[in-house]
Amino acid sequence: MNSIVKVPLPKNEPLNSYAPGTPQRESLKEKMKEMLDQEIEIPLLIGGKEVKTGDLADCRCPHDHKHLLGKYHKAGPKEIEMAVKAAKEAWKEWSEMDWLDRASIFQRAAEFLSKRYRDTINAATMLGQSKTAHQAEIDSACELIDFVRFNLHYMSHIFSQQPSSPTGIWNYVDYRPLEGFIFAVSPFNFTSIAGNLPSAPAMMGNTVLWKPASSAVFSAYYIAQVFKEAGLPDGVINFVPGSGRYVGDPILEKPDLAGVHFTGSTSVFQSMWKTIGDNIKNYWTYPRIVGETGGKNYVFVHPSADLDEVVTAVIRGAYEYQGQKCSAVSRLYVPSNRWETFKQKLLDEIKTVKMGDPMDFTNFVNAVIDKGAFDSITEFIDYAKESNESEIIHGGNYDDSKGYFIEPTVVKVTNPRHKLMEEEIFGPVLTIYVYPEDEFKETLELCNKTSPYGLTGAIYATDRKAIAEAGKALRHSAGNFYINDKPTGAVVNQQPFGGARASGTNDKAGSFLNLVRWISTRAIKENLNPPKNYRYPFMEEK
Ligand code: NAD
């Protein structure tokens, strides 16, 4: 084809409201019922083939843990070898394929997610990860579709960047995929991230081994099926669920490892980086390491703030999806002269929050993901109950008899370096420190230095000078900084997402900055009129 094609700038996928009376609400509920009535068997997908190992684990509803949605086969050493081989085989054609053809496959996948698979992927996320209809819609439908469509646009933009060529020379660059395979390791909390981690490197021409989180294999399997149905060739993305270290370590040691695309906890990312470091002499090429990890995100309230706005930001930011967002509000700084009013407003609102099964659309909060999360979050709550530097002012109860339910909990601390102000909890727990109203500047500095993370943060103020001061003092404390808005809910192509410090490599998921990590540029210089004499003019005597 004689054409220089570009992928046009897409629009963000519009949200369905699922309000009563809408056909989308009925059809989503139907799909949920259908999934609840069946138990599926999930194989591995290696080289396009379904592989069953017989080593099975359960997919259960976190809000009703006796309910089995399906069982999945776990990868072992043999399947890892098979997947590495399949990725290597597929690389030969995929890495050479015209990018337009690769793009078309992913455009189709986005269309399928937007239409015929929308209910499936949302229902699977609601049931398997315990999300409300709204939380599933903004994640598994809209954000995943946006990731795919915008990444394709960024890809064509990157490819169109070419160097200058003086007369007589023609320079250009070839944006090669990496030489080897990419290991994509995804977390449980966002279906969109699960889809993005393997697809972003794949669209750039790489082949991938994808290990989804054990507690989110159910929705991940449907994404793998969408990619296949959209025409992704066998072996380009190999789906290898299994337990972390058992699957991870042998893959990380392979000489063909060309990159890691990870989202999850800081400790796992650091251990993977260490394994790569220990094996650094064995690799064919230096592996690219991209990881988005934990957070301890703050909302900072200035005395001039509108408190109704803060209450809304805090309830949505701290408790939507049970606080299991890397960006969730986890610490709040309130000035002493506004504390009593704020406290009353917060308590009045928070008592209206309903918790329960996602099938009941009136619930705002559902269950936390699994027993491990339930135990670790409730340990923080118990610590707060026992500490003489903290007081629980709302919630604090929990019950895992049917599902892993933890009440939205508000803790007030007197020590700004309290454990609950410093460590990531990853659950529905908000910790508040009330600062002396005349110590705005000092408390900004405290906020900046309190935790090792640097993911998201927000300032609430109507005084513009205070906003500017906070923006400056907190510049390195957050990769996503919000002014009079909650620090969750980043949208692709609007707020590129990621943070530094212990929060990750800040390669900004869903932006061109992430995609450039999956290419290795070759510069090509063609001399149109090569010299035939080695001597330069300065060498002449006269
Ligand atoms: P996790 O670290 O427990 O697991 C993430 C993935 O790593 C899973 O697939 C897991 O099986 C795998 N894994 C575990 N040990 C491994 C090993 N040794 N080798 C290879 N893989 C291994 O995280 P999670 O509980 O799924 O997700 C929650 C965490 O993710 C939180 O810390 C949260 O802040 C973070 N997160 C960050 C972002 C971001 O963009 N910064 C987004 C979402 C989640």
PDB file of C-alpha atoms in Angstrom, residues 147 151 154 196 200 261 290-292 454-456 478-482 490 492-493 495-500 504-518:
ATOM      1  CA  PHE A 147      -5.645   2.228  26.908  1.00  0.00           C
ATOM      2  CA  ASN A 151      -1.828   3.595  22.781  1.00  0.00           C
ATOM      3  CA  TYR A 154       0.629   7.199  20.423  1.00  0.00           C
ATOM      4  CA  ASN A 196      -2.810  -2.991  29.275  1.00  0.00           C
ATOM      5  CA  ALA A 200       1.054  -2.196  25.252  1.00  0.00           C
ATOM      6  CA  HIS A 261       5.844  -4.691  32.671  1.00  0.00           C
ATOM      7  CA  VAL A 290       8.776  -0.836  34.185  1.00  0.00           C
ATOM      8  CA  GLY A 291       6.820  -0.996  37.417  1.00  0.00           C
ATOM      9  CA  GLU A 292       3.972   0.979  38.951  1.00  0.00           C
ATOM     10  CA  GLY A 454       5.068   9.423  45.608  1.00  0.00           C
ATOM     11  CA  LEU A 455       1.945   8.438  43.713  1.00  0.00           C
ATOM     12  CA  THR A 456      -1.053  10.794  44.121  1.00  0.00           C
ATOM     13  CA  ALA A 478       3.091  12.833  43.787  1.00  0.00           C
ATOM     14  CA  GLY A 479       3.269  11.871  40.103  1.00  0.00           C
ATOM     15  CA  ASN A 480      -0.418  12.811  39.858  1.00  0.00           C
ATOM     16  CA  PHE A 481      -1.302  16.000  41.739  1.00  0.00           C
ATOM     17  CA  TYR A 482      -4.846  17.343  41.991  1.00  0.00           C
ATOM     18  CA  ALA A 490      -7.098   9.335  36.313  1.00  0.00           C
ATOM     19  CA  VAL A 492      -6.191   8.023  29.767  1.00  0.00           C
ATOM     20  CA  ASN A 493      -4.945  10.928  27.628  1.00  0.00           C
ATOM     21  CA  GLN A 495      -3.951  12.607  33.421  1.00  0.00           C
ATOM     22  CA  PRO A 496      -1.106  10.215  32.476  1.00  0.00           C
ATOM     23  CA  PHE A 497      -0.761   7.988  35.511  1.00  0.00           C
ATOM     24  CA  GLY A 498       2.163   6.939  37.702  1.00  0.00           C
ATOM     25  CA  GLY A 499       4.443   8.065  40.490  1.00  0.00           C
ATOM     26  CA  ALA A 500       8.082   8.031  41.516  1.00  0.00           C
ATOM     27  CA  GLY A 504       7.381   3.068  40.656  1.00  0.00           C
ATOM     28  CA  THR A 505       9.403   4.000  37.623  1.00  0.00           C
ATOM     29  CA  ASN A 506       6.774   6.584  36.631  1.00  0.00           C
ATOM     30  CA  ASP A 507       6.603   5.469  33.017  1.00  0.00           C
ATOM     31  CA  LYS A 508       3.026   6.747  32.846  1.00  0.00           C
ATOM     32  CA  ALA A 509       0.609   4.037  31.793  1.00  0.00           C
ATOM     33  CA  GLY A 510      -1.519   5.001  28.808  1.00  0.00           C
ATOM     34  CA  SER A 511       0.903   7.534  27.371  1.00  0.00           C
ATOM     35  CA  PHE A 512       3.660   7.625  24.760  1.00  0.00           C
ATOM     36  CA  LEU A 513       6.153   7.636  27.663  1.00  0.00           C
ATOM     37  CA  ASN A 514       5.247   4.036  28.469  1.00  0.00           C
ATOM     38  CA  LEU A 515       5.347   2.855  24.855  1.00  0.00           C
ATOM     39  CA  VAL A 516       8.879   4.116  24.248  1.00  0.00           C
ATOM     40  CA  ARG A 517      10.087   1.619  26.846  1.00  0.00           C
ATOM     41  CA  TRP A 518       9.061  -1.229  24.528  1.00  0.00           C
TER      42      TRP A 518
END
